[in-house]
Amino acid sequence: MALKHSSALPPEMLRVFETMPQPYLILSPELYMLTASNAYLQLTGKTRAQLIEHYLFEVFPKIPDWSHEEGGISHSLDTVLKTRKPHQLPVTRFDIPSATDPLHVEERYWNTSHTPVLNADGEICYIIHHTEDVTAQVIAERNLKASLEKETAAAARAENLSLQMEKLFDEIPAQVAIVTGPDLIYEFINPQYKNELFPNREVLGKPVLYALPEVAGEPIWDMLQHVYKTGETMAGHEIHIPLADEIGGPVKDHYFNYVYQAIRDEAGKITGVLSFKYEITELVLARKRLELNAQQLTELNQGLANAYEEIQATNEEIQSANEELSATNEELFRAQQSMLTLNDDLELRVELRNIELFNAQAEAAAERDRLKRFFMQVPTGICVLDGPDLVFELVNPSYQQLFPGRELLNKPIKDALPELEGTPIIDILKSVYYTGNTFEGKELLVPLARTKDGPIEDRYFTFIYQARYDADGTVDGILVFVFELTETILTRQKEKENEQRFRFLLNAMPQQVWTARPDGTLDYVNEVVCDDFGQNMDQILGRRLQEFIHPDDQHLSAQKWKAALQSGKEFMVEFRLKFHDGQYVWHLARALPLIENGHIRLWLGTNTNIEIQKNNEQKKDEFLSIASHELKTPLTSIKAFNQLMQRTTDMHKLTGFIQKSAAHVLRLEKLISDLLDVTRFNAGKMEYNMEAFNFLDMLKDSIESTQQATTSHQIILQQADEATYTGDRFRLEQVVNNLLSNAIKYSPGADKVIVNCIVHPDNSLIVSVQDFGIGIEEKNLMRLFDRYYRVDNTAMRFEGLGLGLFISAEILKRHHGSFWIESKPNEGSTFFFRLLLHSAEKPEPVIRGDEFYQDSTITLVYNKTHNRIDADWTGFQNLETVQQGCLRMLDMLQKNQVSKVLNSNVHVLGNWSEAADWGNTEWFPAMEKAGLRYFAWVHSKSVFSQLSAQKSIETLRGKIVFSFFDEVKEAEEWIDSK
Ligand code: ADP
């Protein structure tokens, strides 16, 4: 066979080449194949005969790549021939038929070099072609590169997310901390954790127990250790943690909702604990306060049960999320495993890089995992709104819990929560999206439905909207952190309402009401206390009741207080309190301790004014001593006359003794029957026998019998109008008898008593009894009709029980009569009583709309010009007429919406003081409510009527301004100036 090339090799050289373990091909400078190593033949699947002495490109046809300037084999051979220097080709792909299936080619990569062998003249004798299959290496590198790119992107995303998280941690209104190592050393705390829990303490870098010694022994400490030891996540609701502002300082009660979650390294070993808390102390304390109210307690318990259920549900969701996550982790792990196997045979350098990469990837995955777990577990709503349409991309269970059953995920917020349309929320979100500025909403009212078709409710939220950025730093979504405070706000509102209602109630109470701390310092008093002591609340709070107690009563009060404090039982004592006018007034104090957890929290007390009862008691005591004295005097006389009667035989003397003794028996009888009458009145058992009788006859009978018993006075019946009256003759005679005997008794220096019986044109009968005796001071006038009441300076000089006028008044009341007195000290008194004659027919009242009313006792006019009511009372008034007229006035005031009244008593002839009490307790408060502010009162000539007027406004405290006048003109001027 003719050689088609210039070079020849000795056969032994050729043998050496053939047996070399590497794939070699020897070429002549003309590119004829001289020989090939066995390894080359094996690689190319050719026999030596197919190659030797053949042109290279005849056996291996050129493919376009081969002529490629840098990469092709022909280019490489050309370069060697030109430069006579070795040339290395870059790794080239050249697919070869599959060994197992010759119809298919396999992807192969080759590392090829050409080395010239020169003769002594420097000419090329032949070229050594050496090629190596580097397919496995190339594919592994390619895979590695792809995964590297993937992981870099993932790491960038994780990094971005963790940056966002860090920002979120800094801004969320919850407390986040990370503690690491067996000593649980504080490694990270967010600003809220520091500011809200420990503004004055440095905790970072310190073990928990060292930083917060007060938690030792608390359940929270055990839980934290438990999480660190077992890795079990612990979440809870309303855990109690006592914390101090400073180490060693007093501890305060704090309450939290919390999650403790173990932090693990890549080997799965626990390295620390992540603590997420948010404080609900305010809610808990508010609720605790509310627990005083039993009903609210029940409701609240229900609420707590629901909350507990919610937590249960959340825990279950967390559980399933965890399971999913661990499944994902397993997959990831499997993927990693196969990647490792694939890379096994890479160079050491590549392996090392791979391990590093794997670690980074595992770290990133763990980080992502941790964040996601954290997101899913926090007891706070977190969601991610994606893109300008704000589509719910991520919704954690707590967020979903805010809208149970509503579909949120993958929906734009406008579609998911359509009720937000028209609220500021949408605009706020848009603004966060377009400006990137974080928005923080505190306790904001957002009307939202809980369930899909549920009602829209007023709900309150605290939330943060924070922009989310993509890799280029452009906003591409919003991170939402939210928790609902509806319960807190409603509880707070309810508490406020309750407190207002409570205050209103306490102020409406007619007694003094107070609360005091366990040490006795007052921390609340109602308006009655302020009014009584003439000081405002600030002046009283912080002081002790003791300061207002009469010095003589302080010892007993202190003793009782001490005893109550020791026993925790009711404190009850009577003492005198010093009022703003310097007067001491008797009060009954009662106080009950409010005990919580075995400690007295506060005292709730009332002081009831018992001045009247005390006075009555005193009067009663006095009365008993007077009564026994009064009863004993006639008895002693009767006993003496009896002894005299026994001793004497003189008939004349005997008759005298019997007469005198009989007079004392009569007096005794009168005293006893008065006492019996009083008992009957009290028991409501006084019986009246009503029938028509000749009133004048009765009057005359009474005058006659009284006249018979006295020699000192002459009783003159001055005017005696005839009248028939229907009533109890016997009882009315008792009234006249009382008045006559008093007139005589209390005018020891005078010699006459004048009686008048006049039938008035208004069909009433007026009886007056006038004496010229000691008279009565104005200040005593109103009380004469009280039981046992006796004017001080007469009590010692005149015998009596203080029952006569009381009995008379009761009898007259029963006859719908009125009663009054005119009196001047040392000049004498006139006692009047008035009875309505039954024949009298009441004329119909005149009524014109809401502006005019007139009957026999009152004329009411709505005075448009001065926007006031003008009331003119006429004639005699009793409880019935006063009540009727007053109610008409109230009606007119309300209908015309007036705040001023000109009330004239100028035409009043007399009245019954009983109406004063009703006016004071019922009518004036109703008038005030209806809008009355100014009341000008023109006096009657009757002193008794004046006193009644004074009495009816005596204890009023309110917004009405009163002024008394003698002339209508003055009253008009005053009221119109208002
Ligand atoms: P008694 O006369 O038994 O004391 P009364 O109820 O009749 O009881 O009178 C009550 C008080 O009214 C008397 O204690 C006295 O102070 C005063 N009083 C009654 N009538 C007169 C009178 N005509 N003049 C002065 N004081 C009177």
PDB file of N, CA, C and O in Angstrom, residues 158 264-266 356-370:
ATOM      1  N   ALA A 158     -34.240  34.873  50.396  1.00  0.00           N
ATOM      2  CA  ALA A 158     -34.296  34.664  51.849  1.00  0.00           C
ATOM      3  C   ALA A 158     -33.728  35.875  52.568  1.00  0.00           C
ATOM      4  O   ALA A 158     -34.271  36.340  53.570  1.00  0.00           O
ATOM      5  N   ARG A 264     -33.166  25.846  65.785  1.00  0.00           N
ATOM      6  CA  ARG A 264     -32.252  24.713  65.606  1.00  0.00           C
ATOM      7  C   ARG A 264     -31.134  25.060  64.637  1.00  0.00           C
ATOM      8  O   ARG A 264     -31.328  25.902  63.752  1.00  0.00           O
ATOM      9  N   ASP A 265     -30.010  24.392  64.774  1.00  0.00           N
ATOM     10  CA  ASP A 265     -28.951  24.589  63.779  1.00  0.00           C
ATOM     11  C   ASP A 265     -29.187  23.601  62.641  1.00  0.00           C
ATOM     12  O   ASP A 265     -30.165  22.848  62.655  1.00  0.00           O
ATOM     13  N   GLU A 266     -28.261  23.584  61.632  1.00  0.00           N
ATOM     14  CA  GLU A 266     -28.530  22.761  60.457  1.00  0.00           C
ATOM     15  C   GLU A 266     -28.564  21.279  60.785  1.00  0.00           C
ATOM     16  O   GLU A 266     -29.196  20.496  60.112  1.00  0.00           O
ATOM     17  N   GLU A 356     -19.963  23.779  50.742  1.00  0.00           N
ATOM     18  CA  GLU A 356     -20.250  25.151  51.201  1.00  0.00           C
ATOM     19  C   GLU A 356     -21.634  25.577  50.748  1.00  0.00           C
ATOM     20  O   GLU A 356     -22.450  26.109  51.499  1.00  0.00           O
ATOM     21  N   LEU A 357     -21.839  25.303  49.466  1.00  0.00           N
ATOM     22  CA  LEU A 357     -23.096  25.691  48.846  1.00  0.00           C
ATOM     23  C   LEU A 357     -24.266  24.994  49.532  1.00  0.00           C
ATOM     24  O   LEU A 357     -25.298  25.589  49.841  1.00  0.00           O
ATOM     25  N   PHE A 358     -24.043  23.722  49.809  1.00  0.00           N
ATOM     26  CA  PHE A 358     -25.097  22.947  50.457  1.00  0.00           C
ATOM     27  C   PHE A 358     -25.438  23.544  51.828  1.00  0.00           C
ATOM     28  O   PHE A 358     -26.601  23.709  52.188  1.00  0.00           O
ATOM     29  N   ASN A 359     -24.359  23.894  52.512  1.00  0.00           N
ATOM     30  CA  ASN A 359     -24.588  24.487  53.834  1.00  0.00           C
ATOM     31  C   ASN A 359     -25.396  25.760  53.711  1.00  0.00           C
ATOM     32  O   ASN A 359     -26.345  25.988  54.455  1.00  0.00           O
ATOM     33  N   ALA A 360     -24.978  26.586  52.728  1.00  0.00           N
ATOM     34  CA  ALA A 360     -25.670  27.864  52.551  1.00  0.00           C
ATOM     35  C   ALA A 360     -27.122  27.604  52.207  1.00  0.00           C
ATOM     36  O   ALA A 360     -28.036  28.236  52.745  1.00  0.00           O
ATOM     37  N   GLN A 361     -27.307  26.606  51.344  1.00  0.00           N
ATOM     38  CA  GLN A 361     -28.661  26.301  50.909  1.00  0.00           C
ATOM     39  C   GLN A 361     -29.493  25.793  52.082  1.00  0.00           C
ATOM     40  O   GLN A 361     -30.628  26.195  52.297  1.00  0.00           O
ATOM     41  N   ALA A 362     -28.870  24.897  52.881  1.00  0.00           N
ATOM     42  CA  ALA A 362     -29.581  24.331  54.031  1.00  0.00           C
ATOM     43  C   ALA A 362     -29.937  25.441  55.004  1.00  0.00           C
ATOM     44  O   ALA A 362     -31.046  25.502  55.534  1.00  0.00           O
ATOM     45  N   GLU A 363     -28.968  26.329  55.159  1.00  0.00           N
ATOM     46  CA  GLU A 363     -29.189  27.473  56.074  1.00  0.00           C
ATOM     47  C   GLU A 363     -30.360  28.317  55.577  1.00  0.00           C
ATOM     48  O   GLU A 363     -31.260  28.676  56.321  1.00  0.00           O
ATOM     49  N   ALA A 364     -30.323  28.592  54.238  1.00  0.00           N
ATOM     50  CA  ALA A 364     -31.383  29.414  53.663  1.00  0.00           C
ATOM     51  C   ALA A 364     -32.727  28.712  53.822  1.00  0.00           C
ATOM     52  O   ALA A 364     -33.724  29.318  54.193  1.00  0.00           O
ATOM     53  N   ALA A 365     -32.699  27.386  53.568  1.00  0.00           N
ATOM     54  CA  ALA A 365     -33.950  26.638  53.675  1.00  0.00           C
ATOM     55  C   ALA A 365     -34.442  26.659  55.108  1.00  0.00           C
ATOM     56  O   ALA A 365     -35.628  26.884  55.381  1.00  0.00           O
ATOM     57  N   ALA A 366     -33.504  26.477  56.053  1.00  0.00           N
ATOM     58  CA  ALA A 366     -33.887  26.466  57.473  1.00  0.00           C
ATOM     59  C   ALA A 366     -34.446  27.818  57.858  1.00  0.00           C
ATOM     60  O   ALA A 366     -35.455  27.918  58.549  1.00  0.00           O
ATOM     61  N   GLU A 367     -33.779  28.847  57.346  1.00  0.00           N
ATOM     62  CA  GLU A 367     -34.207  30.216  57.653  1.00  0.00           C
ATOM     63  C   GLU A 367     -35.634  30.442  57.150  1.00  0.00           C
ATOM     64  O   GLU A 367     -36.507  30.934  57.841  1.00  0.00           O
ATOM     65  N   ARG A 368     -35.802  30.013  55.854  1.00  0.00           N
ATOM     66  CA  ARG A 368     -37.129  30.173  55.250  1.00  0.00           C
ATOM     67  C   ARG A 368     -38.168  29.401  56.044  1.00  0.00           C
ATOM     68  O   ARG A 368     -39.241  29.866  56.349  1.00  0.00           O
ATOM     69  N   ASP A 369     -37.753  28.204  56.403  1.00  0.00           N
ATOM     70  CA  ASP A 369     -38.602  27.320  57.155  1.00  0.00           C
ATOM     71  C   ASP A 369     -39.018  27.936  58.484  1.00  0.00           C
ATOM     72  O   ASP A 369     -40.169  27.933  58.875  1.00  0.00           O
ATOM     73  N   ARG A 370     -37.977  28.476  59.141  1.00  0.00           N
ATOM     74  CA  ARG A 370     -38.185  29.075  60.448  1.00  0.00           C
ATOM     75  C   ARG A 370     -39.135  30.259  60.330  1.00  0.00           C
ATOM     76  O   ARG A 370     -40.073  30.407  61.086  1.00  0.00           O
TER      77      ARG A 370
END
